[in-house]
mmCIF file of C-alpha atoms and ligand atoms in Angstrom:
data_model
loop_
_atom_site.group_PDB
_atom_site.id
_atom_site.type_symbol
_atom_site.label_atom_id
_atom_site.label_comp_id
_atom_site.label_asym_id
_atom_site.label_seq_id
_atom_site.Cartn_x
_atom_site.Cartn_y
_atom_site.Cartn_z
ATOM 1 C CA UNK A 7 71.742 19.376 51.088
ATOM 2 C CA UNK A 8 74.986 17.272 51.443
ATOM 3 C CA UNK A 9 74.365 15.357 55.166
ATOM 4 C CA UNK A 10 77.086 17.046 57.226
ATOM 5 C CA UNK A 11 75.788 20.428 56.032
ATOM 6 C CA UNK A 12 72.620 19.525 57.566
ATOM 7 C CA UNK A 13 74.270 18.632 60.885
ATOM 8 C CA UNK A 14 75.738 22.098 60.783
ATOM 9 C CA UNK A 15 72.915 23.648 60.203
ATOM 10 C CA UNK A 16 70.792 22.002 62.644
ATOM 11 C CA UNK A 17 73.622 22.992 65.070
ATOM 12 C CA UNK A 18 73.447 26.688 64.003
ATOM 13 C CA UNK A 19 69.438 26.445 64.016
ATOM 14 C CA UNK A 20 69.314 25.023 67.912
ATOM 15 C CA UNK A 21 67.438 21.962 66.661
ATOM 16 C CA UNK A 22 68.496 19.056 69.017
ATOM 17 C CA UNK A 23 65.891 16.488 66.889
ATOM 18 C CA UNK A 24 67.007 17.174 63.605
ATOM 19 C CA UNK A 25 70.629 17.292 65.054
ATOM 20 C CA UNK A 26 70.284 13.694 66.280
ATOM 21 C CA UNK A 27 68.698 12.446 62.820
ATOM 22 C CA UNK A 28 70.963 13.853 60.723
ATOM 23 C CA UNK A 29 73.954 12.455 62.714
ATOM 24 C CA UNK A 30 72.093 9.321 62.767
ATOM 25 C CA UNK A 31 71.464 9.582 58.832
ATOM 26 C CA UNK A 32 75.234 10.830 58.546
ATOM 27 C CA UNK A 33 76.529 7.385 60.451
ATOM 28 C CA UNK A 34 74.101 5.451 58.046
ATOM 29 C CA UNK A 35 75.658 6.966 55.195
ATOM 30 C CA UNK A 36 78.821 5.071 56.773
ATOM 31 C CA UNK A 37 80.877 8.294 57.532
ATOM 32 C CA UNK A 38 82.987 8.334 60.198
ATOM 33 C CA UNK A 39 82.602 10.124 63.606
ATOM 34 C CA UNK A 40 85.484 12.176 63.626
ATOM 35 C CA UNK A 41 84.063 13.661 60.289
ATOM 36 C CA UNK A 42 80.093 14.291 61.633
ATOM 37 C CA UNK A 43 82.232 16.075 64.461
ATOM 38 C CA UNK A 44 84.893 18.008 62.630
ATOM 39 C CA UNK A 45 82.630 19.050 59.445
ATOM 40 C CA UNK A 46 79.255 18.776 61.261
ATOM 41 C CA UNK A 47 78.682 19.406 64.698
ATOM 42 C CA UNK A 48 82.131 21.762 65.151
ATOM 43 C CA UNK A 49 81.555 23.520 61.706
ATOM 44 C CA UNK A 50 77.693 24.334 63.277
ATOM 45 C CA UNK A 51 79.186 25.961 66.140
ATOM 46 C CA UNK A 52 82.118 27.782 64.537
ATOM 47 C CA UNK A 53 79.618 29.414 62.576
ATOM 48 C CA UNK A 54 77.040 30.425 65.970
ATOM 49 C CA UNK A 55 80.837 31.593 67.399
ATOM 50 C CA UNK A 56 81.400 34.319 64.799
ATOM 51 C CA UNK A 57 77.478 35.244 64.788
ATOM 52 C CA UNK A 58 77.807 35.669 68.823
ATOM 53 C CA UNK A 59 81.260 37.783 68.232
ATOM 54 C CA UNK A 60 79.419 40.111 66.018
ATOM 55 C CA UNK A 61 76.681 40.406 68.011
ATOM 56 C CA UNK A 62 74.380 39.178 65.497
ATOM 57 C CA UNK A 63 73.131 36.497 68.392
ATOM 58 C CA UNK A 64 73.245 36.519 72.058
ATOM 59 C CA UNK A 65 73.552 34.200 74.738
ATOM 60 C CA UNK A 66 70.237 32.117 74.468
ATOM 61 C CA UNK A 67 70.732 31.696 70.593
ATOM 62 C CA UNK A 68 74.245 29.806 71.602
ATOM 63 C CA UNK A 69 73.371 28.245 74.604
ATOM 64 C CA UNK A 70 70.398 26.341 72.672
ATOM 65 C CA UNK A 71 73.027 25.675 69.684
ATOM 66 C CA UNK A 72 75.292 24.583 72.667
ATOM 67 C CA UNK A 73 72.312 21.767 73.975
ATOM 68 C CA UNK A 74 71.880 20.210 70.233
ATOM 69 C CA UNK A 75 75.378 19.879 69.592
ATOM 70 C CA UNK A 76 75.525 18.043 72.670
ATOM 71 C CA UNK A 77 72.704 15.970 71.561
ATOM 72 C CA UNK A 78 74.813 14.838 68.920
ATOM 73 C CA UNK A 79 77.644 14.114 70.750
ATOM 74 C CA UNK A 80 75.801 11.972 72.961
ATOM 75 C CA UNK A 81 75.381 9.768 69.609
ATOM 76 C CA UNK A 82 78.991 9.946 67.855
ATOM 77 C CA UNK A 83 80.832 9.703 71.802
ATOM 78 C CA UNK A 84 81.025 5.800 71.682
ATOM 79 C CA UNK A 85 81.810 5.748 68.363
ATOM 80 C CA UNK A 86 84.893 8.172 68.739
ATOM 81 C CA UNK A 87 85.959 5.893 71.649
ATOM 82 C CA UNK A 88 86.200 3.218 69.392
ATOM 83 C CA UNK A 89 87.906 4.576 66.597
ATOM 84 C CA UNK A 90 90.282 5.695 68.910
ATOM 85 C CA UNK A 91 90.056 9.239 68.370
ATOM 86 C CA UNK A 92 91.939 11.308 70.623
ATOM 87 C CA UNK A 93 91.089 14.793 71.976
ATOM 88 C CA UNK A 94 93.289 17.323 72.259
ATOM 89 C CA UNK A 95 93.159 17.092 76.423
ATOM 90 C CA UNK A 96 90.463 16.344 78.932
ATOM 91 C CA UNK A 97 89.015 18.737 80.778
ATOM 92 C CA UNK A 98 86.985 19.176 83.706
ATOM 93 C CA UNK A 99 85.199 21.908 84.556
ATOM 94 C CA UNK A 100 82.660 23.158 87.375
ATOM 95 C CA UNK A 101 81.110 25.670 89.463
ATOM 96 C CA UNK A 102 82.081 25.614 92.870
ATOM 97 C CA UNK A 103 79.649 25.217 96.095
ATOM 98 C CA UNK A 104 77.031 27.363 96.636
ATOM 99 C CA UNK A 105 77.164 28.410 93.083
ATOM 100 C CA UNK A 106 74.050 28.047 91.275
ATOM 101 C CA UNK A 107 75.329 30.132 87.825
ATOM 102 C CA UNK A 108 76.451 28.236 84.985
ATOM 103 C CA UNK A 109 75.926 30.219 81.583
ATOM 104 C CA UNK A 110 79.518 31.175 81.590
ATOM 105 C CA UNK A 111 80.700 27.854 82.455
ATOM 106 C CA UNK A 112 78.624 26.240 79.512
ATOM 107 C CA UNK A 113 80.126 29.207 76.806
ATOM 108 C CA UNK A 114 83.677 28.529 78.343
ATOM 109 C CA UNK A 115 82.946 24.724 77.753
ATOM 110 C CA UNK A 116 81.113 24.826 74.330
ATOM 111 C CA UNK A 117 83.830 26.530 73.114
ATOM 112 C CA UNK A 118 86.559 24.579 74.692
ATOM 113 C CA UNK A 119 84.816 21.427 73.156
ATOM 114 C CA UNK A 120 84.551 23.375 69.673
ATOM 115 C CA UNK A 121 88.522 23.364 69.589
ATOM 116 C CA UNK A 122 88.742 19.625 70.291
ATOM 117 C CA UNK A 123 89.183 19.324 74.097
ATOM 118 C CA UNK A 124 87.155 16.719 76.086
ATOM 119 C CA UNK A 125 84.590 18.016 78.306
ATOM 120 C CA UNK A 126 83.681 16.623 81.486
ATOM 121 C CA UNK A 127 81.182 19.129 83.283
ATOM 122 C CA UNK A 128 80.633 18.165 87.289
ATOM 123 C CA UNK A 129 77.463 21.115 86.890
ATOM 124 C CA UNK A 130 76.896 23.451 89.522
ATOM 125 C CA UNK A 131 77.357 23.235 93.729
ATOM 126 C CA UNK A 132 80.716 21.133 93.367
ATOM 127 C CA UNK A 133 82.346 20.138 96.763
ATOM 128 C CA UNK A 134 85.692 19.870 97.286
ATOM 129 C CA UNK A 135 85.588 16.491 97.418
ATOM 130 C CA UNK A 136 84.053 16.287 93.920
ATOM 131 C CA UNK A 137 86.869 18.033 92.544
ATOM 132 C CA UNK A 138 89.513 15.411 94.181
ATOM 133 C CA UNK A 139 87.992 12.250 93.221
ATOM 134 C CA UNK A 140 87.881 13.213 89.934
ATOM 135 C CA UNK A 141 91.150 14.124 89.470
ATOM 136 C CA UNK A 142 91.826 10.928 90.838
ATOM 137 C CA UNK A 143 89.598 9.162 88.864
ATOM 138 C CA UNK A 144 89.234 10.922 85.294
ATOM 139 C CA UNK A 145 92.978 12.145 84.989
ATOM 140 C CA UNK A 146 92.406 15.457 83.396
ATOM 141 C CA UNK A 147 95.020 17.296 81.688
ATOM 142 C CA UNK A 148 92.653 21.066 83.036
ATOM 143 C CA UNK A 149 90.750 20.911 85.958
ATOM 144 C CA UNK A 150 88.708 24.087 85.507
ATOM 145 C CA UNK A 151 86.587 26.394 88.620
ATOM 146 C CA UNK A 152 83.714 28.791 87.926
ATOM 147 C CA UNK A 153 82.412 31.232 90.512
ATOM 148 C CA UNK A 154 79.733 34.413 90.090
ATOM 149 C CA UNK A 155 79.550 35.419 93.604
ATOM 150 C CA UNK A 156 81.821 36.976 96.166
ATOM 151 C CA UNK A 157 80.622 34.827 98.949
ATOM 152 C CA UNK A 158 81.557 31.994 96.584
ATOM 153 C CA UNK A 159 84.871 32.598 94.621
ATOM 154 C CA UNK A 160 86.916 32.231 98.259
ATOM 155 C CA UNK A 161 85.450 28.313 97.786
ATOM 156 C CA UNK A 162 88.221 27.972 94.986
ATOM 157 C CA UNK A 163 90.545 28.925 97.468
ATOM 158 C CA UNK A 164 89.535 25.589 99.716
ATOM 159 C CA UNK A 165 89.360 23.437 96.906
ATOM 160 C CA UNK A 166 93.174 24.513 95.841
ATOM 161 C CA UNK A 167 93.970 23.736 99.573
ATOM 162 C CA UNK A 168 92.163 20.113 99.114
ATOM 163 C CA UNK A 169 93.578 19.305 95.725
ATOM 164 C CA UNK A 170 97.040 20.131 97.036
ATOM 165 C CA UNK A 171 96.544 17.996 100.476
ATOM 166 C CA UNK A 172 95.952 14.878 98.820
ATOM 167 C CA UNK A 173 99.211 15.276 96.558
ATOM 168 C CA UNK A 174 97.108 16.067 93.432
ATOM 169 C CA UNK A 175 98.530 19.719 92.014
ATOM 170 C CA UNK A 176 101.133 17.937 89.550
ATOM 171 C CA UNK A 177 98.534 16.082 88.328
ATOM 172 C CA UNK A 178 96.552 19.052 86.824
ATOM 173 C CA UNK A 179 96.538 22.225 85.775
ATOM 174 C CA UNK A 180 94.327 24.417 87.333
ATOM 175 C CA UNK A 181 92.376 27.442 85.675
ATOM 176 C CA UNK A 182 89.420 29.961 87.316
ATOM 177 C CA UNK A 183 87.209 32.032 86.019
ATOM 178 C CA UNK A 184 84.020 34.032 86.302
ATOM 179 C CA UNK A 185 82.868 37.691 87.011
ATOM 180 C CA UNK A 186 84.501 38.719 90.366
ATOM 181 C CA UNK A 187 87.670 36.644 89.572
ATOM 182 C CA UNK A 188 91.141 38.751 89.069
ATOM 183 C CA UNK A 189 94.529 37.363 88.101
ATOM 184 C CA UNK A 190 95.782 38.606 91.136
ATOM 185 C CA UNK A 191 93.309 36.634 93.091
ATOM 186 C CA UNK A 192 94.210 33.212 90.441
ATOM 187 C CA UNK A 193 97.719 34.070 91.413
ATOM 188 C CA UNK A 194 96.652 34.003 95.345
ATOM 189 C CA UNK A 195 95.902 30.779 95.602
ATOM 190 C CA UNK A 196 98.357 29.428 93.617
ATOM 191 C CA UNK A 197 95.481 28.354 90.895
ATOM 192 C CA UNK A 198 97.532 27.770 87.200
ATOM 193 C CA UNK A 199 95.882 30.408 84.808
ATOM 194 C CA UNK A 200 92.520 32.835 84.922
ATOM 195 C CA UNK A 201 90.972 33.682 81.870
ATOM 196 C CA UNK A 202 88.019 36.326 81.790
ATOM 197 C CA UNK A 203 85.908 35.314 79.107
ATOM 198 C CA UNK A 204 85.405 32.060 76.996
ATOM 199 C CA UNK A 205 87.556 33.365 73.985
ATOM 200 C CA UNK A 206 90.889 33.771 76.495
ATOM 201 C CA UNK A 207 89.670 30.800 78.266
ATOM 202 C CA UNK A 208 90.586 28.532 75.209
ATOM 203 C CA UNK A 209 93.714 30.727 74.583
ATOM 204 C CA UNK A 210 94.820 29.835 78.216
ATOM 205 C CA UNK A 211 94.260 26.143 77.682
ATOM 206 C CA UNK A 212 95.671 25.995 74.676
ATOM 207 C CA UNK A 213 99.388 27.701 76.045
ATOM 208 C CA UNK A 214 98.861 25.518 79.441
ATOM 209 C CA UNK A 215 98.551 22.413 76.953
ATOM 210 C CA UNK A 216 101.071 23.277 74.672
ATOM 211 C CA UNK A 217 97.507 22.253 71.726
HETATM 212 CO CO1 B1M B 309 72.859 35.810 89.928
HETATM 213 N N1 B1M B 309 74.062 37.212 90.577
HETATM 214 N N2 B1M B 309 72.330 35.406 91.758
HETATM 215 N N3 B1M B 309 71.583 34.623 89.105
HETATM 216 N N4 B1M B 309 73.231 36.653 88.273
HETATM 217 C C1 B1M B 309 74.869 37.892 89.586
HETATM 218 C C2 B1M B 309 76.198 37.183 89.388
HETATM 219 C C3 B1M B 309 75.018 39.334 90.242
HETATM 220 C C4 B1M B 309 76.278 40.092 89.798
HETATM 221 C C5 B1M B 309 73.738 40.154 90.004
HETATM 222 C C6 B1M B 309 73.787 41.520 90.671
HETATM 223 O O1 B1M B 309 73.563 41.635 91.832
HETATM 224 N N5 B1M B 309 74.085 42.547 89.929
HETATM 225 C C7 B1M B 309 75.022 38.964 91.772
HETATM 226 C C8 B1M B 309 76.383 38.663 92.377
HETATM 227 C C9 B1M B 309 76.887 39.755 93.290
HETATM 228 C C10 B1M B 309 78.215 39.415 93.811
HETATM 229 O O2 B1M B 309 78.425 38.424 94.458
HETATM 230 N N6 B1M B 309 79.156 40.285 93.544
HETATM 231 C C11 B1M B 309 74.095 37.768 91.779
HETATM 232 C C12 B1M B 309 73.380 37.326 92.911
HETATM 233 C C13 B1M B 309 73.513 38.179 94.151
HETATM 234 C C14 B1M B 309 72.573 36.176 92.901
HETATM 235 C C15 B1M B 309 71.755 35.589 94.043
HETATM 236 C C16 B1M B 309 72.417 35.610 95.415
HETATM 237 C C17 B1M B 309 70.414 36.360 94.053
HETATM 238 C C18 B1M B 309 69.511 36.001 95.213
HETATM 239 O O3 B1M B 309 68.996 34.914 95.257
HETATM 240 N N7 B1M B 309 69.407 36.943 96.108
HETATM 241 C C19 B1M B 309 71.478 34.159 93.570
HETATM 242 C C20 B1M B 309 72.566 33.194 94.027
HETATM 243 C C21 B1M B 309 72.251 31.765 93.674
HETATM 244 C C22 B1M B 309 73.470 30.901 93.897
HETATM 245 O O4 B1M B 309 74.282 30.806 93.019
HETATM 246 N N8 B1M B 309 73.576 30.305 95.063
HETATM 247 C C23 B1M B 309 71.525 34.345 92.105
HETATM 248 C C24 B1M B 309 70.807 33.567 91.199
HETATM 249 C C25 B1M B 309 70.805 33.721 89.845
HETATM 250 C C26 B1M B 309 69.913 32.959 88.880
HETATM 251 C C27 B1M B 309 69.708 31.479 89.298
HETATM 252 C C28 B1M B 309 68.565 33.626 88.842
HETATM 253 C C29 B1M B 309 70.629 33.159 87.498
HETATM 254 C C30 B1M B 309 71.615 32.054 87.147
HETATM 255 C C31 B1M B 309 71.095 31.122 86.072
HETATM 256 C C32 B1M B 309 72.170 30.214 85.577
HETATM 257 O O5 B1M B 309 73.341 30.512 85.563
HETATM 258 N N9 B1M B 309 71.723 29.057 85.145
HETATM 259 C C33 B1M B 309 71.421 34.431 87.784
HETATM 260 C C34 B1M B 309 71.960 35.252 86.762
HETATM 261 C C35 B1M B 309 71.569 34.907 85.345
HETATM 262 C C36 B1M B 309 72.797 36.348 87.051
HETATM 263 C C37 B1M B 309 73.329 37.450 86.091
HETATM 264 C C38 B1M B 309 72.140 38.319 85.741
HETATM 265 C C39 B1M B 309 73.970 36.949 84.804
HETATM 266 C C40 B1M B 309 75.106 35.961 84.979
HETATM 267 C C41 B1M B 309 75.455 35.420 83.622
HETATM 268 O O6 B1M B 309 75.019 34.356 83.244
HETATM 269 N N10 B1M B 309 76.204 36.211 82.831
HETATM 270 C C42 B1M B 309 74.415 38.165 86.975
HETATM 271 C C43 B1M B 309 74.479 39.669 86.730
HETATM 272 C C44 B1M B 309 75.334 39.996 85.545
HETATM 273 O O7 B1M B 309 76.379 39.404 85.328
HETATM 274 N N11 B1M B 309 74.866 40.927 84.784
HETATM 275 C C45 B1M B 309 74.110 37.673 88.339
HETATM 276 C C46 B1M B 309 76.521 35.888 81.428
HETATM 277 C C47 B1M B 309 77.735 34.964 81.365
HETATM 278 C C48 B1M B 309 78.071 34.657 79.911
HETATM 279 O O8 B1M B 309 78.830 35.654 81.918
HETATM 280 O O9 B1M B 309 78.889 34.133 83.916
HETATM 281 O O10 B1M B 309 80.426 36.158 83.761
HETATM 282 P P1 B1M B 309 79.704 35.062 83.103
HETATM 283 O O11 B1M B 309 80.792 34.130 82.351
HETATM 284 C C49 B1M B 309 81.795 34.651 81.511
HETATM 285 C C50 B1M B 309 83.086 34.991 82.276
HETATM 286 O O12 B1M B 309 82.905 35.296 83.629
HETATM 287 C C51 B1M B 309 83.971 33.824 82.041
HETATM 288 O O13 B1M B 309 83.599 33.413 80.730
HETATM 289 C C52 B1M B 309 82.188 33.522 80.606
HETATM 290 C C53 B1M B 309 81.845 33.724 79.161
HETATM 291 O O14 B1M B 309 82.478 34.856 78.610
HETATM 292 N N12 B1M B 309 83.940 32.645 82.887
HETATM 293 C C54 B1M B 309 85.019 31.796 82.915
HETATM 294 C C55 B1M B 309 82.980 32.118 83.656
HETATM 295 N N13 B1M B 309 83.374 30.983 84.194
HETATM 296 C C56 B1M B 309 84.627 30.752 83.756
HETATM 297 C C57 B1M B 309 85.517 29.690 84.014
HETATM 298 C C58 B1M B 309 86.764 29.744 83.409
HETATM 299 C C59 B1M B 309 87.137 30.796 82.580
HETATM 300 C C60 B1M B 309 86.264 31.834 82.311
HETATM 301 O O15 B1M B 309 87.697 28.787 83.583
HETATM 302 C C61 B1M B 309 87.348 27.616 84.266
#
């Protein structure tokens, strides 16, 4: 089997070692990172995104194809850096305090990254704060909210508040998501954009971005 066809399908199968040797094999082979990602690691999770929309797999099947593509972006990360390979925007993305759920958050991710957008993921229980700095410091084009809970969604609403205090709202665009979350409620507190489920969630991005 030709090596980036083994990267895909080590993707597809949700095996994070053979991922990792096959990049490794594929970067030995002297082929460039933007390849292993575009006809590799993407092409393995295209394929696990049309399985999941026909129902042929569920969520466990893509989260653990969602783990070993990371593993092999851990490899080829540097090595887009140096080639100078640019993404298609940087996004962050997190779920807010007191939120421990984040299988939405990784689809919505996964399949943000699978179209070429940078993913920076704060994880779960993100303060304010956490939010802030990073817009400071990481400059993202999205900066993107998850909540599952009631008692947590009106968090979004402070961190809105924060990010507009310190002068920050231009510097972003900001999009929610997760089960109790409504447009109406995105359009409350002034967030940019709300997108129910992972497929609109890239749709959203990709209008906000202009990708
Ligand atoms: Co929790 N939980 N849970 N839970 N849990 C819910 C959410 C709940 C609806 C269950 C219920 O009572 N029927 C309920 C919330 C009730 C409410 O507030 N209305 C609930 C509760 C009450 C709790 C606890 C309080 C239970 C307790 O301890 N008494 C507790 C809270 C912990 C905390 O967060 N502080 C708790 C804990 C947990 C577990 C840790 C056990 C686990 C989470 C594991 C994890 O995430 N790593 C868990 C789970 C798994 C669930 C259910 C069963 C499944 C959630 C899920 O993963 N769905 C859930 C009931 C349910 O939904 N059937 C439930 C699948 C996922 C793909 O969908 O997350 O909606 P979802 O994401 C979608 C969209 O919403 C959207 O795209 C995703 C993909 O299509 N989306 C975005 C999400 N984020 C987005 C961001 C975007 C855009 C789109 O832009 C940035």
């Amino acid at each position: 089997m030709e090596i980036l066809e083994e990267v895909a399908a080590s993707v597809e199968k949700g095996d994070s070692a053979s991922v990792k040797e096959s990049v490794r094999m594929a970067i030995s082979q002297n082929i460039s990172a933007e390849e292993i990602l575009e006809n590799g690691l993407i092409k393995g999770m295209e394929s696990i995104g049309k399985r999941f929309k026909k129902n042929e797999i569920f969520i466990p099947e893509v989260l653990i194809a969602t783990r070993a593509m990371k593993a092999g972006m851990d490899i080829i990360r540097p090595l887009l850096a140096e080639s100078g390979y640019k993404t298609k925007g940087r996004i962050v993305i997190g779920t807010v305090k007191g939120d421990l759920h984040d299988i939405g958050k990784n689809i919505v991710s996964m399949m943000l990254e699978r179209e070429g957008y940078e993913i920076v993921d704060l994880g779960i229980d993100v303060p304010k704060e956490r939010f802030v700095e990073i817009i400071k410091k990481e400059n993202p084009d999205i900066v993107g909210m998850s909540a599952l809970l009631t008692t947590t969604m009106s968090y979004m609403r402070e961190v809105m508040i924060a990010i507009d205090e310190e002068g920050l709202k231009s510097r972003a665009k900001i999009i929610i998501g997760g089960a109790p979350i409504t447009q109406s409620y995105a359009d409350e507190i002034k967030a940019d954009g709300y997108a129910a489920d992972a497929p609109s969630a890239v749709i959203l991005v990709k209008k906000l971005l202009k990708t």
